[in-house]
Short mmCIF file of N, CA and C in Angstrom, two decimals:
data_model
loop_
_atom_site.label_atom_id
_atom_site.label_comp_id
_atom_site.label_asym_id
_atom_site.label_seq_id
_atom_site.Cartn_x
_atom_site.Cartn_y
_atom_site.Cartn_z
N TYR L 1 1.03 -1.18 -0.18
CA TYR L 1 -0.07 0.01 -0.21
C TYR L 1 0.74 1.08 -0.04
N ASP L 2 0.33 2.27 -0.87
CA ASP L 2 1.22 3.59 -1.00
C ASP L 2 0.89 4.21 0.45
N ARG L 3 -0.55 3.98 1.04
CA ARG L 3 -0.76 4.44 2.15
C ARG L 3 -2.01 3.97 2.95
N LEU L 4 -1.87 3.20 3.82
CA LEU L 4 -2.90 2.54 4.83
C LEU L 4 -3.44 3.66 5.65
N ASN L 5 -4.98 3.39 5.50
CA ASN L 5 -5.48 4.06 6.96
C ASN L 5 -6.02 3.27 7.87
N VAL L 6 -5.50 3.29 8.90
CA VAL L 6 -5.70 2.51 10.23
C VAL L 6 -6.71 3.19 11.53
N GLY L 7 -7.51 2.73 11.79
CA GLY L 7 -8.32 2.66 12.86
C GLY L 7 -7.81 2.19 14.20
N VAL L 8 -7.66 2.64 15.28
CA VAL L 8 -7.05 1.75 16.44
C VAL L 8 -8.03 2.40 17.65
N VAL L 9 -8.01 0.73 18.26
CA VAL L 9 -8.56 0.96 19.62
C VAL L 9 -7.49 0.47 20.63
N PHE L 10 -6.77 1.18 21.34
CA PHE L 10 -5.70 0.72 22.29
C PHE L 10 -6.31 0.05 23.27
N GLN L 11 -5.33 -0.76 24.14
CA GLN L 11 -5.82 -1.35 25.53
C GLN L 11 -6.21 -0.36 26.48
N ASP L 12 -5.70 0.58 26.51
CA ASP L 12 -6.10 1.65 27.49
C ASP L 12 -7.04 2.66 26.72
N ASP L 13 -7.71 3.46 27.34
CA ASP L 13 -9.01 4.40 26.62
C ASP L 13 -8.56 5.18 25.56
N ARG L 14 -7.34 5.82 26.29
CA ARG L 14 -6.98 7.07 25.36
C ARG L 14 -7.95 8.00 24.97
N LEU L 15 -8.81 8.46 25.68
CA LEU L 15 -9.88 9.67 25.33
C LEU L 15 -9.36 10.61 26.07
N CYS L 16 -9.76 11.96 25.61
CA CYS L 16 -9.25 13.09 26.13
C CYS L 16 -10.30 13.85 27.28
N PRO L 17 -9.85 13.59 28.57
CA PRO L 17 -10.64 14.11 29.66
C PRO L 17 -11.01 15.55 29.40
N GLY L 18 -12.06 15.83 30.13
CA GLY L 18 -12.88 17.06 30.24
C GLY L 18 -13.51 17.18 28.83
N PHE L 19 -13.61 16.45 27.62
CA PHE L 19 -14.43 16.33 26.49
C PHE L 19 -15.58 15.19 26.75
N THR L 20 -16.62 15.71 26.10
CA THR L 20 -17.60 14.52 26.09
C THR L 20 -17.54 13.65 25.48
N ALA L 21 -18.21 12.51 25.67
CA ALA L 21 -18.14 11.66 24.79
C ALA L 21 -18.22 11.91 23.06
N ALA L 22 -19.30 12.53 23.03
CA ALA L 22 -19.36 12.90 21.51
C ALA L 22 -18.12 13.72 20.73
N GLN L 23 -17.59 14.58 21.67
CA GLN L 23 -16.75 15.28 21.23
C GLN L 23 -15.37 14.55 21.10
N ASN L 24 -15.23 13.47 21.82
CA ASN L 24 -14.01 12.53 21.83
C ASN L 24 -14.09 11.54 20.49
N VAL L 25 -15.29 11.44 20.00
CA VAL L 25 -15.72 10.74 18.96
C VAL L 25 -15.61 11.68 17.61
N ALA L 26 -15.96 12.79 17.69
CA ALA L 26 -16.02 13.50 16.64
C ALA L 26 -14.70 14.23 16.16
N MET L 27 -13.77 14.37 17.15
CA MET L 27 -12.55 14.69 16.87
C MET L 27 -11.67 14.21 15.84
N VAL L 28 -11.73 12.83 15.70
CA VAL L 28 -11.02 12.09 14.95
C VAL L 28 -11.41 12.24 13.36
N ASN L 29 -12.50 12.59 13.13
CA ASN L 29 -12.95 12.64 11.67
C ASN L 29 -13.58 14.03 11.38
N LYS L 30 -13.10 14.84 10.42
CA LYS L 30 -13.41 16.24 10.38
C LYS L 30 -14.80 16.30 9.62
N ARG L 31 -15.20 15.31 9.29
CA ARG L 31 -16.60 15.14 8.38
C ARG L 31 -17.57 14.85 9.14
N PHE L 32 -17.40 14.40 10.51
CA PHE L 32 -18.42 13.69 11.42
C PHE L 32 -18.46 14.83 12.47
N SER L 33 -19.75 15.49 12.61
CA SER L 33 -20.14 16.57 13.59
C SER L 33 -20.31 16.00 14.89
N VAL L 34 -20.15 16.82 16.02
CA VAL L 34 -20.43 16.36 17.45
C VAL L 34 -21.92 15.71 17.35
N ARG L 35 -22.78 16.58 16.88
CA ARG L 35 -24.22 16.00 16.66
C ARG L 35 -24.30 14.68 15.98
N ALA L 36 -23.46 14.45 14.90
CA ALA L 36 -23.56 13.14 14.40
C ALA L 36 -23.16 11.94 15.38
N ALA L 37 -22.08 12.44 16.03
CA ALA L 37 -21.50 11.79 17.18
C ALA L 37 -22.38 11.34 18.22
N GLU L 38 -23.26 12.43 18.50
CA GLU L 38 -24.35 11.97 19.77
C GLU L 38 -25.36 10.93 19.12
N GLU L 39 -25.75 11.16 17.90
CA GLU L 39 -26.78 10.02 17.52
C GLU L 39 -25.93 8.78 17.34
N GLU L 40 -24.86 8.70 17.05
CA GLU L 40 -24.22 7.10 16.80
C GLU L 40 -24.20 6.85 18.40
N LEU L 41 -23.74 7.60 19.54
CA LEU L 41 -23.64 7.07 20.71
C LEU L 41 -24.71 6.79 21.47
N GLU L 42 -26.17 7.59 20.96
CA GLU L 42 -27.10 7.31 21.60
C GLU L 42 -28.06 6.00 21.42
N LYS L 43 -27.26 5.43 20.08
CA LYS L 43 -27.79 4.11 19.64
C LYS L 43 -27.32 3.10 20.29
N LEU L 44 -26.05 3.35 21.20
CA LEU L 44 -25.40 2.07 21.79
C LEU L 44 -25.27 2.35 23.40
N LEU L 45 -25.77 3.73 23.97
CA LEU L 45 -25.39 4.27 25.03
C LEU L 45 -26.89 4.46 25.71
N PRO L 46 -26.68 4.52 27.15
CA PRO L 46 -27.97 5.23 27.81
C PRO L 46 -28.35 6.93 27.39
N ALA L 47 -29.39 7.25 27.23
CA ALA L 47 -29.83 8.76 26.72
C ALA L 47 -29.20 9.63 27.65
N GLY L 48 -28.51 10.82 27.05
CA GLY L 48 -27.96 11.53 27.78
C GLY L 48 -26.31 11.54 27.96
N THR L 49 -25.98 9.93 27.51
CA THR L 49 -24.38 9.75 27.85
C THR L 49 -23.70 10.38 26.85
N ALA L 50 -23.75 10.64 25.76
CA ALA L 50 -23.05 11.37 24.77
C ALA L 50 -22.65 12.92 25.14
N ASP L 51 -23.28 13.49 26.10
CA ASP L 51 -23.02 14.59 26.67
C ASP L 51 -22.19 14.90 27.70
N LEU L 52 -21.88 13.50 28.31
CA LEU L 52 -21.29 13.65 29.65
C LEU L 52 -19.82 13.71 29.53
N PRO L 53 -18.82 14.33 30.10
CA PRO L 53 -17.44 14.13 30.38
C PRO L 53 -16.97 12.68 30.50
N VAL L 54 -15.97 12.35 29.77
CA VAL L 54 -15.97 10.88 29.48
C VAL L 54 -15.47 10.01 30.79
N GLU L 55 -14.94 11.16 31.76
CA GLU L 55 -14.37 10.83 33.13
C GLU L 55 -15.83 10.24 33.92
N ASP L 56 -16.90 10.59 33.60
CA ASP L 56 -18.15 10.22 34.34
C ASP L 56 -18.73 9.15 33.90
N LEU L 57 -18.00 8.41 32.61
CA LEU L 57 -18.94 7.25 31.87
C LEU L 57 -18.27 6.12 33.01
N THR L 58 -18.94 4.92 32.59
CA THR L 58 -18.44 3.77 33.29
C THR L 58 -17.40 3.34 32.55
N PRO L 59 -16.47 2.20 32.75
CA PRO L 59 -15.52 1.85 32.10
C PRO L 59 -15.88 1.12 30.76
N ALA L 60 -17.11 0.52 30.50
CA ALA L 60 -17.95 -0.16 29.64
C ALA L 60 -18.12 1.08 28.53
N GLN L 61 -18.92 2.10 29.06
CA GLN L 61 -19.18 3.18 28.19
C GLN L 61 -18.08 3.63 27.54
N ARG L 62 -17.07 3.71 28.23
CA ARG L 62 -15.77 4.48 27.54
C ARG L 62 -15.23 3.84 26.58
N ARG L 63 -15.15 2.26 26.99
CA ARG L 63 -14.65 1.31 25.85
C ARG L 63 -15.63 1.51 24.58
N MET L 64 -16.73 1.71 24.87
CA MET L 64 -17.85 1.81 23.51
C MET L 64 -17.53 2.58 22.81
N VAL L 65 -17.24 3.92 23.56
CA VAL L 65 -16.43 5.51 22.92
C VAL L 65 -15.32 5.12 22.25
N CYS L 66 -14.44 4.48 22.73
CA CYS L 66 -13.26 4.38 21.77
C CYS L 66 -13.54 3.14 20.51
N ILE L 67 -14.30 2.31 20.70
CA ILE L 67 -14.67 1.54 19.43
C ILE L 67 -15.47 2.23 18.57
N ILE L 68 -16.50 3.11 18.98
CA ILE L 68 -17.16 3.86 17.88
C ILE L 68 -16.12 5.02 17.25
N ARG L 69 -15.30 5.68 17.98
CA ARG L 69 -14.32 6.58 17.76
C ARG L 69 -13.51 5.74 16.55
N ALA L 70 -12.95 4.70 16.65
CA ALA L 70 -11.91 4.13 15.82
C ALA L 70 -12.93 3.90 14.45
N CYS L 71 -14.08 3.39 14.66
CA CYS L 71 -15.07 2.99 13.59
C CYS L 71 -15.44 4.01 12.69
N ILE L 72 -15.47 5.24 13.07
CA ILE L 72 -15.82 6.46 12.37
C ILE L 72 -14.87 6.92 11.41
N ILE L 73 -13.37 6.56 11.77
CA ILE L 73 -12.56 6.97 10.79
C ILE L 73 -12.60 5.93 9.36
N PRO L 74 -12.63 6.54 8.42
CA PRO L 74 -12.45 5.65 7.10
C PRO L 74 -11.11 5.21 6.93
N SER L 75 -11.09 3.81 7.29
CA SER L 75 -10.00 2.83 7.47
C SER L 75 -9.90 1.44 6.44
N ASP L 76 -8.82 1.12 6.37
CA ASP L 76 -8.57 0.04 5.47
C ASP L 76 -8.76 -1.03 6.55
N VAL L 77 -7.91 -0.77 7.70
CA VAL L 77 -7.68 -1.79 8.62
C VAL L 77 -8.07 -1.16 10.09
N ARG L 78 -8.62 -2.00 10.72
CA ARG L 78 -9.10 -1.88 12.23
C ARG L 78 -8.12 -2.37 13.21
N LEU L 79 -7.18 -1.79 13.99
CA LEU L 79 -6.41 -2.77 14.94
C LEU L 79 -6.98 -2.33 16.15
N MET L 80 -7.27 -3.56 17.02
CA MET L 80 -7.94 -3.48 18.13
C MET L 80 -7.31 -4.21 19.38
N ASP L 81 -6.67 -3.85 20.15
CA ASP L 81 -5.97 -4.33 21.19
C ASP L 81 -6.60 -4.50 22.52
N GLU L 82 -7.43 -5.84 22.59
CA GLU L 82 -8.11 -6.21 23.89
C GLU L 82 -9.09 -5.10 24.11
N PRO L 83 -9.88 -4.51 22.71
CA PRO L 83 -11.12 -3.90 22.87
C PRO L 83 -11.96 -3.91 24.05
N PHE L 84 -12.18 -5.40 24.82
CA PHE L 84 -13.35 -5.51 25.40
C PHE L 84 -12.78 -5.72 26.79
N ALA L 85 -11.71 -5.62 27.14
CA ALA L 85 -11.07 -5.73 28.37
C ALA L 85 -11.93 -5.07 29.14
N GLY L 86 -12.21 -5.67 30.55
CA GLY L 86 -12.81 -5.14 31.59
C GLY L 86 -14.31 -5.17 31.42
N ASN L 87 -15.04 -5.99 30.64
CA ASN L 87 -16.40 -5.45 30.30
C ASN L 87 -17.14 -6.96 30.49
N ASP L 88 -18.23 -6.94 31.00
CA ASP L 88 -19.32 -7.97 31.17
C ASP L 88 -19.50 -8.64 29.93
N VAL L 89 -19.79 -10.07 29.99
CA VAL L 89 -20.40 -10.59 28.74
C VAL L 89 -21.50 -9.99 28.14
N PHE L 90 -22.30 -9.45 28.55
CA PHE L 90 -23.36 -8.72 27.87
C PHE L 90 -22.92 -7.57 27.12
N ASN L 91 -22.08 -6.75 27.60
CA ASN L 91 -21.41 -5.69 26.84
C ASN L 91 -20.35 -6.03 25.76
N ARG L 92 -19.83 -7.44 26.17
CA ARG L 92 -18.76 -7.71 25.01
C ARG L 92 -19.92 -8.31 23.77
N GLU L 93 -20.80 -9.11 24.33
CA GLU L 93 -21.60 -9.34 23.26
C GLU L 93 -22.28 -8.04 22.31
N ASP L 94 -22.57 -7.12 22.84
CA ASP L 94 -23.00 -6.00 22.28
C ASP L 94 -21.80 -5.37 21.28
N PHE L 95 -20.62 -5.20 21.97
CA PHE L 95 -19.35 -4.72 21.07
C PHE L 95 -19.24 -5.48 19.68
N TYR L 96 -19.41 -6.96 19.77
CA TYR L 96 -19.25 -7.75 18.52
C TYR L 96 -20.49 -7.49 17.62
N LYS L 97 -21.58 -7.25 18.04
CA LYS L 97 -22.62 -6.76 17.04
C LYS L 97 -22.43 -5.56 16.60
N VAL L 98 -22.00 -4.53 17.29
CA VAL L 98 -21.82 -3.46 16.75
C VAL L 98 -20.31 -3.51 15.71
N LEU L 99 -19.72 -4.03 16.09
CA LEU L 99 -18.57 -4.33 15.09
C LEU L 99 -19.15 -4.83 13.88
N ALA L 100 -19.96 -6.26 13.85
CA ALA L 100 -20.07 -6.78 12.55
C ALA L 100 -21.40 -5.71 11.91
N GLY L 101 -21.61 -4.94 12.49
CA GLY L 101 -22.86 -4.14 11.86
C GLY L 101 -22.22 -2.91 11.13
N ILE L 102 -21.00 -2.52 11.50
CA ILE L 102 -20.44 -1.47 11.25
C ILE L 102 -19.34 -1.48 10.14
N LEU L 103 -18.86 -2.66 10.14
CA LEU L 103 -17.57 -2.88 9.15
C LEU L 103 -17.91 -3.05 7.54
N GLU L 104 -17.41 -2.53 6.66
CA GLU L 104 -17.46 -2.77 5.58
C GLU L 104 -16.93 -3.85 4.92
N PRO L 105 -17.10 -4.53 4.08
CA PRO L 105 -16.69 -5.63 3.42
C PRO L 105 -15.14 -5.93 3.17
N HIS L 106 -14.73 -4.84 2.56
CA HIS L 106 -13.14 -4.56 2.33
C HIS L 106 -12.28 -4.27 3.76
N GLU L 107 -12.77 -3.95 4.73
CA GLU L 107 -12.33 -3.71 6.04
C GLU L 107 -11.68 -4.94 6.55
N THR L 108 -10.68 -4.61 7.49
CA THR L 108 -9.60 -6.09 8.02
C THR L 108 -9.90 -5.57 9.53
N VAL L 109 -10.08 -6.26 10.60
CA VAL L 109 -9.81 -6.08 11.69
C VAL L 109 -8.89 -6.76 12.21
N LEU L 110 -7.76 -6.37 12.85
CA LEU L 110 -6.66 -6.91 13.60
C LEU L 110 -6.91 -7.12 15.16
N LEU L 111 -7.45 -8.17 15.81
CA LEU L 111 -7.73 -8.25 17.11
C LEU L 111 -7.12 -9.18 18.11
N SER L 112 -6.62 -8.52 18.85
CA SER L 112 -5.67 -8.80 19.63
C SER L 112 -6.56 -9.10 21.26
N THR L 113 -6.94 -10.60 21.45
CA THR L 113 -8.03 -10.74 22.75
C THR L 113 -7.47 -12.03 23.32
N HIS L 114 -7.78 -12.25 24.49
CA HIS L 114 -7.66 -13.37 25.17
C HIS L 114 -9.03 -14.21 25.53
N LEU L 115 -9.97 -13.52 24.81
CA LEU L 115 -11.46 -14.34 24.82
C LEU L 115 -11.71 -15.09 23.68
N ILE L 116 -10.65 -16.01 23.77
CA ILE L 116 -10.96 -16.95 22.35
C ILE L 116 -12.18 -17.52 22.13
N GLU L 117 -12.84 -17.96 23.09
CA GLU L 117 -14.20 -18.65 23.10
C GLU L 117 -15.43 -17.63 22.36
N GLU L 118 -15.11 -16.25 22.72
CA GLU L 118 -16.07 -15.35 22.24
C GLU L 118 -15.71 -14.92 20.86
N VAL L 119 -14.70 -14.89 20.50
CA VAL L 119 -14.44 -14.40 19.15
C VAL L 119 -14.47 -15.45 18.00
N SER L 120 -14.85 -16.64 18.35
CA SER L 120 -14.52 -17.73 17.23
C SER L 120 -15.57 -17.53 16.17
N ASP L 121 -16.80 -17.07 16.60
CA ASP L 121 -17.68 -17.09 15.69
C ASP L 121 -17.68 -15.78 14.79
N PHE L 122 -16.68 -14.93 15.19
CA PHE L 122 -16.71 -13.38 14.69
C PHE L 122 -15.88 -13.23 13.66
N ILE L 123 -14.55 -14.16 13.95
CA ILE L 123 -13.43 -14.12 12.78
C ILE L 123 -13.20 -15.08 11.76
N GLY L 124 -12.45 -14.80 10.61
CA GLY L 124 -12.39 -15.32 9.63
C GLY L 124 -10.96 -16.31 9.60
N ARG L 125 -9.87 -15.59 10.48
CA ARG L 125 -8.85 -16.28 10.23
C ARG L 125 -8.16 -16.07 11.67
N ALA L 126 -7.33 -16.94 12.24
CA ALA L 126 -6.55 -16.82 13.41
C ALA L 126 -5.20 -16.86 13.20
N VAL L 127 -4.27 -15.75 13.63
CA VAL L 127 -3.22 -15.80 13.27
C VAL L 127 -2.42 -15.75 14.66
N LEU L 128 -1.53 -16.87 15.12
CA LEU L 128 -1.20 -17.17 16.66
C LEU L 128 0.25 -16.52 16.69
N ILE L 129 0.50 -15.62 17.69
CA ILE L 129 1.87 -15.07 17.74
C ILE L 129 2.52 -15.33 19.18
N ARG L 130 3.68 -15.59 19.28
CA ARG L 130 4.56 -16.09 20.47
C ARG L 130 5.68 -15.50 20.33
N GLU L 131 6.17 -14.27 21.35
CA GLU L 131 7.21 -13.62 21.22
C GLU L 131 7.63 -13.01 20.10
N GLY L 132 6.56 -12.27 19.57
CA GLY L 132 6.77 -11.57 18.24
C GLY L 132 7.00 -12.33 16.78
N GLU L 133 6.74 -13.59 16.86
CA GLU L 133 6.98 -14.70 15.92
C GLU L 133 5.48 -15.12 15.58
N ILE L 134 4.98 -15.28 14.28
CA ILE L 134 3.94 -15.91 13.75
C ILE L 134 4.28 -17.28 14.09
N VAL L 135 3.32 -18.04 14.93
CA VAL L 135 3.42 -19.50 15.18
C VAL L 135 2.59 -20.33 14.57
N GLY L 136 1.26 -19.61 14.18
CA GLY L 136 0.04 -20.22 13.37
C GLY L 136 -0.65 -19.46 12.94
N ASP L 137 -1.29 -19.87 11.72
CA ASP L 137 -2.08 -18.73 10.77
C ASP L 137 -2.91 -20.02 10.11
N LYS L 138 -4.33 -19.92 10.46
CA LYS L 138 -5.29 -20.76 9.96
C LYS L 138 -6.56 -19.88 9.57
N SER L 139 -7.57 -20.36 8.56
CA SER L 139 -8.69 -19.63 8.26
C SER L 139 -9.51 -20.60 9.33
N MET L 140 -10.76 -19.86 9.64
CA MET L 140 -11.73 -20.62 10.16
C MET L 140 -12.38 -21.97 9.55
N SER L 141 -12.43 -21.65 8.15
CA SER L 141 -12.98 -22.68 7.50
C SER L 141 -11.82 -23.48 7.24
N ASP L 142 -10.72 -23.54 6.99
CA ASP L 142 -9.66 -24.60 7.29
C ASP L 142 -9.80 -25.30 8.58
N LEU L 143 -10.05 -24.61 9.49
CA LEU L 143 -10.10 -25.50 10.91
C LEU L 143 -11.29 -26.58 10.80
N GLU L 144 -12.31 -25.79 10.31
CA GLU L 144 -13.64 -26.70 10.31
C GLU L 144 -13.51 -27.70 9.13
N ASP L 145 -12.72 -27.37 8.20
CA ASP L 145 -12.44 -28.79 7.26
C ASP L 145 -11.67 -29.94 8.20
N GLU L 146 -10.66 -29.32 8.94
CA GLU L 146 -9.93 -30.32 9.47
C GLU L 146 -10.68 -30.74 10.71
N GLY L 147 -12.06 -30.36 11.31
CA GLY L 147 -12.83 -30.80 12.35
C GLY L 147 -12.46 -30.36 13.40
N LYS L 148 -11.56 -29.30 13.58
CA LYS L 148 -11.23 -28.64 15.01
C LYS L 148 -11.78 -27.15 15.01
N ASP L 149 -12.05 -27.10 16.40
CA ASP L 149 -12.32 -25.76 16.74
C ASP L 149 -11.05 -24.85 17.13
N LEU L 150 -11.44 -23.70 17.17
CA LEU L 150 -10.20 -22.44 17.47
C LEU L 150 -9.62 -22.82 18.50
N MET L 151 -10.22 -23.44 19.71
CA MET L 151 -9.41 -23.40 21.15
C MET L 151 -8.55 -24.78 20.90
N THR L 152 -9.05 -25.85 20.39
CA THR L 152 -8.14 -26.73 19.88
C THR L 152 -6.91 -26.58 19.02
N TYR L 153 -7.02 -25.92 18.08
CA TYR L 153 -5.86 -25.30 17.26
C TYR L 153 -5.09 -24.60 18.19
N ILE L 154 -5.38 -23.69 18.93
CA ILE L 154 -4.62 -22.88 19.72
C ILE L 154 -3.69 -23.89 20.77
N LYS L 155 -4.62 -24.76 21.52
CA LYS L 155 -3.68 -25.34 22.20
C LYS L 155 -3.03 -26.26 21.87
N GLU L 156 -3.17 -26.95 20.55
CA GLU L 156 -2.00 -27.52 19.73
C GLU L 156 -0.85 -26.95 19.42
N THR L 157 -1.30 -25.66 19.08
CA THR L 157 -0.11 -24.83 18.16
C THR L 157 0.91 -24.10 19.44
N TYR L 158 0.29 -23.96 20.59
CA TYR L 158 1.26 -23.69 21.78
C TYR L 158 1.50 -24.71 22.53
N ARG L 159 1.07 -25.91 22.16
CA ARG L 159 1.39 -27.23 22.97
C ARG L 159 1.16 -27.02 24.45
N TYR L 160 -0.29 -26.57 24.41
CA TYR L 160 -0.76 -26.72 26.05
C TYR L 160 -1.02 -28.47 26.31
N ARG L 161 -0.45 -28.31 27.78
CA ARG L 161 -0.31 -29.42 28.57
C ARG L 161 -1.61 -29.33 29.57
N ALA L 162 -2.52 -30.45 29.34
CA ALA L 162 -3.96 -30.07 30.19
C ALA L 162 -3.48 -30.41 31.39
N ASP L 163 -2.52 -31.49 31.62
CA ASP L 163 -1.92 -31.77 33.04
C ASP L 163 -0.90 -30.97 33.92
N ARG L 164 -0.77 -29.83 33.31
CA ARG L 164 0.05 -28.81 33.70
C ARG L 164 -0.07 -28.39 35.22
N VAL L 165 -1.32 -28.23 35.65
CA VAL L 165 -1.73 -27.47 36.92
C VAL L 165 -2.02 -28.83 38.01
N SER L 166 -2.19 -29.80 37.46
CA SER L 166 -2.08 -30.96 38.52
C SER L 166 -0.78 -31.69 38.72
N ARG L 167 -0.01 -31.42 37.82
CA ARG L 167 1.62 -31.47 37.95
C ARG L 167 1.91 -30.87 39.00
N ALA L 168 1.82 -29.43 38.92
CA ALA L 168 2.69 -28.44 39.70
C ALA L 168 1.98 -28.60 40.95
N LEU L 169 0.49 -28.79 41.32
CA LEU L 169 0.07 -29.09 42.53
C LEU L 169 0.55 -30.27 43.31
N ASP L 170 0.98 -31.32 42.32
CA ASP L 170 1.59 -32.79 42.87
C ASP L 170 3.20 -32.25 43.51
N ASP L 171 3.65 -31.40 42.61
CA ASP L 171 4.92 -31.02 43.05
C ASP L 171 4.76 -30.30 44.36
N ILE L 172 4.06 -29.25 44.52
CA ILE L 172 3.89 -28.83 45.64
C ILE L 172 3.59 -29.40 46.92
N ALA L 173 2.64 -30.39 46.66
CA ALA L 173 2.21 -31.39 47.94
C ALA L 173 3.46 -32.42 48.08
N GLY L 174 4.18 -32.52 47.22
CA GLY L 174 5.53 -33.51 47.48
C GLY L 174 6.21 -32.68 48.36
N GLU L 175 6.50 -31.51 48.05
CA GLU L 175 7.61 -30.66 48.85
C GLU L 175 6.97 -30.39 50.19
N GLU L 176 5.54 -30.38 50.58
CA GLU L 176 5.28 -30.08 51.71
C GLU L 176 5.38 -31.17 52.51
N ASP L 177 5.10 -32.47 51.78
CA ASP L 177 5.58 -33.82 52.59
C ASP L 177 6.85 -34.31 52.95
N GLY L 178 8.17 -33.32 52.29
CA GLY L 178 9.25 -33.46 52.37
C GLY L 178 9.78 -34.32 51.27
N ARG L 179 9.28 -34.70 50.36
CA ARG L 179 9.59 -35.76 49.36
C ARG L 179 10.71 -34.90 48.48
#
């Protein structure tokens, strides 16, 4: 690409304190007015929330502001680092619906998450990274063809040992018994 437009949701909020939720959203796209931002936010947040300073919002509401802000930037790629961290299962489900509803077919989302079970129906491809190196790269359709789910693929790729906790507990118990 000569120039790639990227919308980013950082792991921490990176919102401007003292600004309202709507002002935080509108500031990243000069074609998006504060009023338009308020309208988008009101679809997803309780009435009146868009006009509140971001420091008065709940953590879940601040995350939604961050996601909406990243998504109103015309982008080829959306980079999201743990965008759902700190949110309950209901808010996370709403976030997935928001993302699915606003993404254009040509857009790509690079999503970093530890919530594997929740994203398996949302993603088309899983790229696994360890210590900065790609250690696995599979499409969800390839996994389905192989009869594997995402968690099985991850465990195999990272060589997860199901008995690791019981072995550690046995080692600790042996030390306590003087063995």
